Short mmCIF file of C-alpha atoms and ligand atoms in Angstrom, two decimals:
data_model
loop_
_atom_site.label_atom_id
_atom_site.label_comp_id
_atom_site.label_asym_id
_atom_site.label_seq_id
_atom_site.Cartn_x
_atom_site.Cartn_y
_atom_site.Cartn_z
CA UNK A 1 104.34 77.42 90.27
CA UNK A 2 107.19 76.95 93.06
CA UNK A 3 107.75 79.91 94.66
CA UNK A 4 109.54 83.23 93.97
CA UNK A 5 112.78 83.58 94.88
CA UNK A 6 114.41 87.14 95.95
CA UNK A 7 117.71 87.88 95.72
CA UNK A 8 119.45 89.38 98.39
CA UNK A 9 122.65 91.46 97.86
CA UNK A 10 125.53 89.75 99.20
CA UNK A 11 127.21 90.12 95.80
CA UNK A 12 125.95 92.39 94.10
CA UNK A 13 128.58 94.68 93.39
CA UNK A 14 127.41 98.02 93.86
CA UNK A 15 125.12 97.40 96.76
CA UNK A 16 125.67 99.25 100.68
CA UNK A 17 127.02 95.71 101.54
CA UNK A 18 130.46 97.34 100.26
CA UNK A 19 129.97 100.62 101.96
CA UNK A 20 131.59 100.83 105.96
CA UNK A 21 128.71 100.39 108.02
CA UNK A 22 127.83 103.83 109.34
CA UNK A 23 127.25 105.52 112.51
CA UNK A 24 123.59 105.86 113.88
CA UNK A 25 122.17 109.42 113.88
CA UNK A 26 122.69 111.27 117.21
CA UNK A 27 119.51 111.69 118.85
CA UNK A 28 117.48 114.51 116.85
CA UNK A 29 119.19 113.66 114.12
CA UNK A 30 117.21 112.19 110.95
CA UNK A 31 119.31 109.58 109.18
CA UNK A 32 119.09 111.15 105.91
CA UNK A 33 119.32 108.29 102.45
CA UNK A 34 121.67 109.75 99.46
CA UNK A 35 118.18 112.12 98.23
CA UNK A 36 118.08 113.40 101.68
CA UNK A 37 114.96 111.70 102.48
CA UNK A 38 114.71 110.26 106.13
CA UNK A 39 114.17 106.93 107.56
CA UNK A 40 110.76 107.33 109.03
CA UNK A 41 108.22 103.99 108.35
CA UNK A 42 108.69 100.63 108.56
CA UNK A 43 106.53 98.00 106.96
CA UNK A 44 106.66 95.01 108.04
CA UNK A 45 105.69 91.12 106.56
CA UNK A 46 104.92 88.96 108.73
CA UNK A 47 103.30 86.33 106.28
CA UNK A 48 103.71 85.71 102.53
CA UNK A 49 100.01 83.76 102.62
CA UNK A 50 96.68 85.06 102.27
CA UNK A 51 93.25 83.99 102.60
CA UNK A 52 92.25 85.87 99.04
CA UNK A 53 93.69 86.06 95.84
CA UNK A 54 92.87 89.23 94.58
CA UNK A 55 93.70 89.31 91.07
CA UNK A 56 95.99 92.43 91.01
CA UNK A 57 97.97 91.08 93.62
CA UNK A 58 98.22 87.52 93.29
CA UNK A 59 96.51 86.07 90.78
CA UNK A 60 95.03 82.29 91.40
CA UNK A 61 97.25 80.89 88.28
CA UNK A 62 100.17 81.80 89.56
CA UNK A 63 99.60 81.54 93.59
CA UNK A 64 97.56 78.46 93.27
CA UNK A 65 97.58 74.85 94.96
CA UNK A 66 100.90 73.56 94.10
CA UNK A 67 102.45 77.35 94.84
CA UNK A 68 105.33 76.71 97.52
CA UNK A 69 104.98 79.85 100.36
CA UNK A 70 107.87 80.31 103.12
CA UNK A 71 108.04 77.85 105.94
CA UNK A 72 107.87 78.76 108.53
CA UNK A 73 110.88 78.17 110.31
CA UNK A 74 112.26 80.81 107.63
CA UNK A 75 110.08 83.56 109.32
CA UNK A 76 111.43 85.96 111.58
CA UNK A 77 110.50 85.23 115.26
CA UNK A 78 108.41 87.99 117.00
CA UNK A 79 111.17 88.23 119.41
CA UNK A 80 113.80 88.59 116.20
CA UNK A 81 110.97 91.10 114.67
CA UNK A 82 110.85 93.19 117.27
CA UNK A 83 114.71 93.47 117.81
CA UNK A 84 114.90 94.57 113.90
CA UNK A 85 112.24 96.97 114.85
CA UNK A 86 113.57 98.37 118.41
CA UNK A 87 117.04 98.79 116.02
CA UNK A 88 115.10 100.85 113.66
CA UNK A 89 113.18 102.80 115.83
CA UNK A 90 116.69 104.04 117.30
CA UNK A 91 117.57 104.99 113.72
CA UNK A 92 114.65 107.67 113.34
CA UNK A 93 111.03 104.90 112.71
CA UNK A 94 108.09 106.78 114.31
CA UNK A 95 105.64 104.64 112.20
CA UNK A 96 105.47 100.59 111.95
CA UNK A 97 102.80 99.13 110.06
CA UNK A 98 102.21 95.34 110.14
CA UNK A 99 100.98 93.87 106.46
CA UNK A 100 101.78 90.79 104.82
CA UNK A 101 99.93 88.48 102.43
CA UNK A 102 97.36 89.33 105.19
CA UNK A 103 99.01 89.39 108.46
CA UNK A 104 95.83 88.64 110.58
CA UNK A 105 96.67 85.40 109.53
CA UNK A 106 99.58 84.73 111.65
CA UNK A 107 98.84 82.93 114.85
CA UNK A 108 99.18 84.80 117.33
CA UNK A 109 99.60 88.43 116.19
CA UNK A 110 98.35 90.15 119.18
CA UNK A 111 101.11 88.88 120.91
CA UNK A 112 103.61 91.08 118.34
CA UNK A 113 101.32 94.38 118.58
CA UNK A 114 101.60 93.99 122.24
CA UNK A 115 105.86 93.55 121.93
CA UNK A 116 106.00 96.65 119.18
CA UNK A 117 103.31 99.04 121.41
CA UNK A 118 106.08 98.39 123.85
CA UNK A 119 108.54 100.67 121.76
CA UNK A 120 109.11 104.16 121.93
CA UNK A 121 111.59 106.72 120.12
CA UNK A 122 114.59 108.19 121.31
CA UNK A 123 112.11 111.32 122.21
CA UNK A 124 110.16 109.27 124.33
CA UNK A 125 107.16 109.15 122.14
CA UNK A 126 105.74 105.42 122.05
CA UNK A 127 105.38 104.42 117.82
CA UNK A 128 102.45 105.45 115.75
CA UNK A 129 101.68 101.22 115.72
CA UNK A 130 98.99 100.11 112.61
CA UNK A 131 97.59 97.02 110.33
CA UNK A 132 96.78 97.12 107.20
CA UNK A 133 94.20 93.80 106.63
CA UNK A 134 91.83 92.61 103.97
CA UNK A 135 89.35 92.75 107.04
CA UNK A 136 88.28 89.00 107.00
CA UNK A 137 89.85 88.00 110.39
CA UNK A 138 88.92 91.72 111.90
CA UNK A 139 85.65 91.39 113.43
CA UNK A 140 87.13 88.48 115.56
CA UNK A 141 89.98 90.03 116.28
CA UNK A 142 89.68 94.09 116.63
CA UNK A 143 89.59 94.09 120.47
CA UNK A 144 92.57 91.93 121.09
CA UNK A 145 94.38 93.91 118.71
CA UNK A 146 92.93 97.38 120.24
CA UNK A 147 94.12 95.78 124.00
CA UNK A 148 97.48 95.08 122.60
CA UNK A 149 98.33 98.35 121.70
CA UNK A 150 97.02 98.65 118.07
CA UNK A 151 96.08 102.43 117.15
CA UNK A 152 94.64 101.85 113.92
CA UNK A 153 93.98 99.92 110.87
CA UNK A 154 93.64 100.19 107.43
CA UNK A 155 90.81 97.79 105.49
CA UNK A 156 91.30 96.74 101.95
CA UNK A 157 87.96 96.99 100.32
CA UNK A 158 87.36 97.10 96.40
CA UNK A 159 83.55 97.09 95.75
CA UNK A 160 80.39 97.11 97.69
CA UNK A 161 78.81 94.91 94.96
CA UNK A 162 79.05 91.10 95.84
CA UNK A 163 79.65 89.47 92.83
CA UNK A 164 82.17 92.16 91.74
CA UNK A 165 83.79 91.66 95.13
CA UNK A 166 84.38 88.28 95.14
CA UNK A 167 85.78 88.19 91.53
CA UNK A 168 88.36 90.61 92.66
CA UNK A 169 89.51 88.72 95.92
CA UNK A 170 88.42 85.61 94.31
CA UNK A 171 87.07 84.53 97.50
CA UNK A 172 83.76 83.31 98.82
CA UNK A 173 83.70 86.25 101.47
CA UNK A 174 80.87 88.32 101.69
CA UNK A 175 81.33 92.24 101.58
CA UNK A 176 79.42 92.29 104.90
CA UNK A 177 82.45 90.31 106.45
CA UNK A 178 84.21 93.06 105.85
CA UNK A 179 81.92 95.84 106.47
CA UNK A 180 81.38 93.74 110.01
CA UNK A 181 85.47 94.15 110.55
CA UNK A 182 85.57 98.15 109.97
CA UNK A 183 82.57 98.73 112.20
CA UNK A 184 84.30 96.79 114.96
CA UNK A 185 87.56 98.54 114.51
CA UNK A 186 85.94 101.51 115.04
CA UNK A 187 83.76 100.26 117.55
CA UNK A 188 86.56 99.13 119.84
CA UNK A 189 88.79 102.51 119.09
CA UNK A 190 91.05 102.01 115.97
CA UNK A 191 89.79 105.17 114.83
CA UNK A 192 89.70 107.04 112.23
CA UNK A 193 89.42 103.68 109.92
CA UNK A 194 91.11 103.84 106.88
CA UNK A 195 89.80 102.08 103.78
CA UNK A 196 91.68 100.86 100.18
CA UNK A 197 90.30 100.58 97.30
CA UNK A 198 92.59 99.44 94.25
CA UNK A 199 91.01 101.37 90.87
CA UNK A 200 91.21 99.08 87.96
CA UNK A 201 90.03 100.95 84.96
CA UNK A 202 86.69 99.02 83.72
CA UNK A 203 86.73 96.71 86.21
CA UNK A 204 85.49 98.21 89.21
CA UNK A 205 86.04 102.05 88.27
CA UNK A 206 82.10 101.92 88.41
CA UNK A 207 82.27 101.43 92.45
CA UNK A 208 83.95 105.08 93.02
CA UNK A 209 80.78 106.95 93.93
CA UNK A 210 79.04 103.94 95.42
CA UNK A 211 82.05 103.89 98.04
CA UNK A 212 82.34 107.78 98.67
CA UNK A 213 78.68 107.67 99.08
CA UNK A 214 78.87 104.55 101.49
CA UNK A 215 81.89 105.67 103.53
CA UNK A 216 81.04 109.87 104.01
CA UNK A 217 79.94 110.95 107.47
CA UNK A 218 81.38 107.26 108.51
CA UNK A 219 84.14 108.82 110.08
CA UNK A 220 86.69 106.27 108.50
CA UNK A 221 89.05 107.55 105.25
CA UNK A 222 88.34 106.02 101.99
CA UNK A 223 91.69 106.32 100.10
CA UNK A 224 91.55 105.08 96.58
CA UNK A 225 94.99 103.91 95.31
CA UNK A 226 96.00 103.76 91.22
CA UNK A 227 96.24 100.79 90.14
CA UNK A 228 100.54 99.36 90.55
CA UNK A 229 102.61 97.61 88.18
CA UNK A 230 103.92 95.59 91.52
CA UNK A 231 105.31 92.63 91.13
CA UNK A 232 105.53 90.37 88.04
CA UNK A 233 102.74 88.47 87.90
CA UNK A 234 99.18 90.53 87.93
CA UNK A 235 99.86 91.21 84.01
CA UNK A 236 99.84 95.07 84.51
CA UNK A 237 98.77 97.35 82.06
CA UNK A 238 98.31 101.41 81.65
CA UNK A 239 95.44 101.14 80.15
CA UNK A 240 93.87 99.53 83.31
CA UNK A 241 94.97 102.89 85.31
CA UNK A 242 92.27 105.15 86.44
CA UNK A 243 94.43 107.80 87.25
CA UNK A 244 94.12 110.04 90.34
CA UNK A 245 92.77 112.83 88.40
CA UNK A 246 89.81 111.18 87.46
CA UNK A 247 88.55 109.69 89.85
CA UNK A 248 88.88 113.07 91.65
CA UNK A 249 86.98 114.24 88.64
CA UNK A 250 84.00 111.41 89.38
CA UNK A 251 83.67 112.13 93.31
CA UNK A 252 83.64 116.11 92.25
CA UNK A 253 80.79 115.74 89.69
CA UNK A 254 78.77 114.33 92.87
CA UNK A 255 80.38 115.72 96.27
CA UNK A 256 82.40 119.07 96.08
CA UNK A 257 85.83 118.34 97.39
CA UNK A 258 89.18 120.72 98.20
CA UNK A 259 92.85 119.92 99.44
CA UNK A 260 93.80 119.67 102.67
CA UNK A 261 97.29 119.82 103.77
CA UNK A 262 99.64 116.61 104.63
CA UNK A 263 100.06 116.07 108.25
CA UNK A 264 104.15 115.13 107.58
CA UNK A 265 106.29 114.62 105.01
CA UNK A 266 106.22 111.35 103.40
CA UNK A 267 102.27 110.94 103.36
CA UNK A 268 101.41 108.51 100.65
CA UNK A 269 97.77 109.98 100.18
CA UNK A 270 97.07 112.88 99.00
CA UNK A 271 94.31 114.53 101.48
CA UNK A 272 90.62 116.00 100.30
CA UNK A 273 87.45 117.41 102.31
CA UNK A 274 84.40 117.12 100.97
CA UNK A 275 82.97 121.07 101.00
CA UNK A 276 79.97 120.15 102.92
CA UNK A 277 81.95 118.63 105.61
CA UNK A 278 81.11 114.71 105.13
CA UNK A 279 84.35 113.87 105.79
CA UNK A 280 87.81 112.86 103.88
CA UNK A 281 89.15 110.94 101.38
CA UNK A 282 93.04 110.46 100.11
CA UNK A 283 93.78 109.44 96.42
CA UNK A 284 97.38 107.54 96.27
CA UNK A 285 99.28 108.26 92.51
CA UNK A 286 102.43 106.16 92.65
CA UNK A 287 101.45 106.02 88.65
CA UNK A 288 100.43 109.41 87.68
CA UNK A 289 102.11 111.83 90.31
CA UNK A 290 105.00 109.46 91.83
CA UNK A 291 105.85 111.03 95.57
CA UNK A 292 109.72 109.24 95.28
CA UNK A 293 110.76 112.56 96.54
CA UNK A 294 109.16 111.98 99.97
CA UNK A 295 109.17 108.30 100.61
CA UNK A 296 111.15 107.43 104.25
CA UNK A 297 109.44 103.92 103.90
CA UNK A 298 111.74 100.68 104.81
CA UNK A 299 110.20 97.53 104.15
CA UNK A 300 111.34 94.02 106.51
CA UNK A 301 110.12 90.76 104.19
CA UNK A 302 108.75 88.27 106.71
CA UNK A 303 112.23 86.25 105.98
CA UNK A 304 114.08 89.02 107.12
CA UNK A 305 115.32 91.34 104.34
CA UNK A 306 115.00 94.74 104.20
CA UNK A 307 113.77 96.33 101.28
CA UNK A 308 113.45 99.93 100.41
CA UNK A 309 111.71 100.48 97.53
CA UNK A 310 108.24 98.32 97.36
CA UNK A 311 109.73 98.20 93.57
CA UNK A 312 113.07 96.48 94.52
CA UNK A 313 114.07 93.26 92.81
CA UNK A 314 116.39 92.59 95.95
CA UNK A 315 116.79 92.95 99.91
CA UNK A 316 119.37 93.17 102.33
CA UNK A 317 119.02 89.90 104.23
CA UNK A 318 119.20 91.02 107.95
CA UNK A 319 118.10 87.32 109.14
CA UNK A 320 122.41 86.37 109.59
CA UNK A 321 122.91 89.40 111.13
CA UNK A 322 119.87 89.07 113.97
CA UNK A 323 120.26 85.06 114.23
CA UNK A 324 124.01 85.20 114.25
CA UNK A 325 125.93 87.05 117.35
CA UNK A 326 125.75 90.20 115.81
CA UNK A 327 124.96 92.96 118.67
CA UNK A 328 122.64 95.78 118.44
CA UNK A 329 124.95 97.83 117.55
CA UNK A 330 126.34 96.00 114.65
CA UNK A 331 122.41 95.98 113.44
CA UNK A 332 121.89 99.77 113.65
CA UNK A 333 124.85 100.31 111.41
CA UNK A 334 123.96 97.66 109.10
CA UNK A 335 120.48 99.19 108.67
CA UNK A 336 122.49 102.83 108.58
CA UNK A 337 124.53 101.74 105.95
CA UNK A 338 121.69 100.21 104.03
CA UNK A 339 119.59 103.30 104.48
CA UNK A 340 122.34 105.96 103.42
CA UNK A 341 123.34 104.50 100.54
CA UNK A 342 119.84 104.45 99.36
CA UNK A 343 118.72 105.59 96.12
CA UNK A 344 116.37 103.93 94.46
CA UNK A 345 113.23 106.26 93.09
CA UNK A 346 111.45 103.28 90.44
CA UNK A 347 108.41 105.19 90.38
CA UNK A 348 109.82 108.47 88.62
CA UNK A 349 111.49 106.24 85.94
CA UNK A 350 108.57 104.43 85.54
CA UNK A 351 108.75 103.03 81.49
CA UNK A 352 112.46 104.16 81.16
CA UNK A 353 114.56 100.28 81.20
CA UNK A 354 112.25 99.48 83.88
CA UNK A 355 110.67 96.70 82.02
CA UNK A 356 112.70 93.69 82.15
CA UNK A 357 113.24 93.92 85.98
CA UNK A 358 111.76 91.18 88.26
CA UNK A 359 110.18 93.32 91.10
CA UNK A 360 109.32 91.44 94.38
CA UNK A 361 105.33 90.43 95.17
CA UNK A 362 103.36 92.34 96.51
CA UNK A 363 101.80 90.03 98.61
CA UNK A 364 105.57 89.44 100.26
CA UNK A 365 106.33 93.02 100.66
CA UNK A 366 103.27 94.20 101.83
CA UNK A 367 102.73 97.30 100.23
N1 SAM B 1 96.30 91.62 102.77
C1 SAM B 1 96.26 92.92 103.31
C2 SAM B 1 95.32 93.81 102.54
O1 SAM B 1 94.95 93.45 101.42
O2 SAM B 1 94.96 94.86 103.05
C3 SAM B 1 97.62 93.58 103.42
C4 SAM B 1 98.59 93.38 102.30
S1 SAM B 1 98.13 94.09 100.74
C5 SAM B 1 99.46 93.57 99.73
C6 SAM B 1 98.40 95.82 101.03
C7 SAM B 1 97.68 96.75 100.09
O3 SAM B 1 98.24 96.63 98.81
C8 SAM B 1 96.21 96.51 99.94
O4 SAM B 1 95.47 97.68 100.26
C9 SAM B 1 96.06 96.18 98.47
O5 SAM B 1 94.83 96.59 97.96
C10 SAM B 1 97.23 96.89 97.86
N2 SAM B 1 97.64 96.36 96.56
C11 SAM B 1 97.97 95.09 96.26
N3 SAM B 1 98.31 94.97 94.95
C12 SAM B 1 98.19 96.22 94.42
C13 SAM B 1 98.40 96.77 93.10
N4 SAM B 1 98.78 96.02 92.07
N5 SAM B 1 98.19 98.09 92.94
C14 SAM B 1 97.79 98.87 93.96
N6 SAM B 1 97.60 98.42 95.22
C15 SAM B 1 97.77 97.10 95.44
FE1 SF4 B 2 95.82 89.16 99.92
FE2 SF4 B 2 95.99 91.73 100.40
FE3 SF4 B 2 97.11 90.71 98.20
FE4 SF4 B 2 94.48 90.79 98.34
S1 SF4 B 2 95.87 92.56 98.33
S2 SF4 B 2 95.70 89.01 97.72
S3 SF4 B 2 94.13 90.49 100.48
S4 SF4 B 2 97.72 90.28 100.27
FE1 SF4 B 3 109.19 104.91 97.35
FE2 SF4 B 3 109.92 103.26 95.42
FE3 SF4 B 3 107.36 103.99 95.66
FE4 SF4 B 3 109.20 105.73 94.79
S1 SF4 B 3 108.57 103.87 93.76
S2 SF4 B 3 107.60 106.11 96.33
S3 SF4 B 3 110.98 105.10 96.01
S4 SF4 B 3 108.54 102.80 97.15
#
């Protein structure tokens, strides 16, 4: 298949690309979208490739041999990233998180944690700065990133059995590889490791316990996410959700667990203990219990667009803008504009005229 193309919305008629650009927040001032949610994460792309093709994400028939992904003179520079990223960061971003296709596959990466570390809100805080990686690359690479300035990361993993592993990434890697990756994350200091597991309902539902039991009293956070109807080309179906309520249900039958309280508003996971202090876990219910309410997620494609909602079937291309002579100031109005006149909430109309829309990859957004 040639690749996917996004739309961006220079003419789309009721996009923010009609609205007046809009002044950036005074300092202490959260830029606030048209629900009154505030601009507070970034995700960022830096790759549309990936060394796995997991089938919920992108499946071999579609992202195969012949499948056309960005060049790369199309991908933002570090230098442009980081300018898109400084420009947020003055618009209210306390939290970047890198992602991709699997962004430990761009050459040199260390060399953008090092640039973003470098970044610091209009408080004088420096950014909460993390990865989320399928974990292949980590072992290698966990102390350059931890020297750079990485804080932590967050480890896809989706099975502890082998053969079940590898016919979910369909990949030859070894679950070892990527057990080997979150002990030398934590090793080297990106603590507490978080870990993902994607629930597919009679696929690898089975691995629930096997993973709690694994990953208590490890210090790291397994966080199992419901199964997403991203994108357009995994072949989603409800039936295949395991929703957050039951897997709850699975880990309580064997470990006692109870709430504990998000840390700020727009946590994705919702938080448990387990009673006899082993440690935490999070459960993430974009399906069953949508958190649309809360999300201050932005999303920069590795092209250059900014997305809001990881459900979007178009971006705001902000490549003309940073490669053009726009100033900084131009930029942080652009991105105002974009951000105010959000209001996008796909997750809370889930099944109402939501079918027929062609939502970006998830492997290009990131998550
Ligand atoms: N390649 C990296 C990785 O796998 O960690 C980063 C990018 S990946 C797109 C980000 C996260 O999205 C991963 O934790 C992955 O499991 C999750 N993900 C991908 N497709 C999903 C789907 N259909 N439903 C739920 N989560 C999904
Ligand atoms: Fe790659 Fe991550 Fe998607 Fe799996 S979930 S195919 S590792 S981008
Ligand atoms: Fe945010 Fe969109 Fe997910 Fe709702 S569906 S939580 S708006 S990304």
């Amino acid at each position: 298949m040639s690749k996917v193309i996004y739309l961006s919305d220079d003419r789309h008629p009721s996009s923010s690309q009609d609205r007046a650009p809009v002044a950036p927040p005074q300092p202490g001032e959260p830029l606030l979208d048209t629900r009154r949610r505030p601009l507070h994460d970034l995700r960022i792309s830096v790759t549309d490739r990936c060394n796995f093709r997991c089938t919920y994400c992108m499946p071999r028939e579609v992202f195969g041999t012949d499948y056309e992904f960005m060049p790369h003179a199309d991908l933002l520079t570090f230098e442009e990233i980081t300018r898109v990223a400084r420009v947020a960061v003055s618009l209210g971003v306390e939290k970047i998180r890198l992602t991709g296709g699997e962004p430990l596959l761009r050459k040199n990466i260390e060399r953008l944690v090092e640039m973003l570390s470098g970044l610091s809100t209009p408080a004088g805080r420096p950014v909460d700065l993390t990865l989320t990686t399928n974990g292949t690359l980590l072992a290698k690479k966990a102390a350059a990133l931890k020297a750079a300035g990485l804080r932590r990361v967050t480890v896809s993993l989706d099975a502890l059995d082998d053969t079940l592993f590898e016919r979910m990434s369909d990949s030859q890697v070894t679950v070892q590889t990527v057990l080997d990756g979150i002990d030398e994350a934590a090793r080297v200091g990106l603590a507490p490791v978080k870990v993902n597991m994607v629930v597919r309902k009679g696929l690898n539902d089975g691995q629930i316990v096997p993973m709690a039991e694994r990953f208590r009293n490890s210090g790291h956070i397994l966080r199992f996410i419901e199964y997403m109807d991203v994108g357009s080309t995994n072949g989603w179906n409800l039936a295949e959700v395991l929703t957050g309520a039951q897997i709850l249900q699975r880990i309580g039958e064997r470990f006692p667990v109870e709430p504990v309280h998000a840390d700020y508003r727009g946590e994705v996971a919702a938080r448990w203990r387990y009673l006899d202090g082993a440690g935490e876990i999070g459960v993430i219910t974009s399906v069953s219990q949508p958190f649309c309410g809360d999300c201050t997620r932005a999303r920069l494609s590795p092209e250059g667009k900014l997305f809001l909602c990881l459900f979007a079937n178009q971006g705001h291309d902000l490549r003309a803008l940073v490669r053009g002579r726009s100033s900084d100031e131009q930029l942080a109005a652009r991105m105002a504009s974009i951000w105010t006149g959000r209001d996008d909430h796909y997750s809370e109309m889930r099944g109402k005229n939501t079918a027929s829309l062609h939502k970006i990859e998830m492997s290009y957004i990131g998550g």
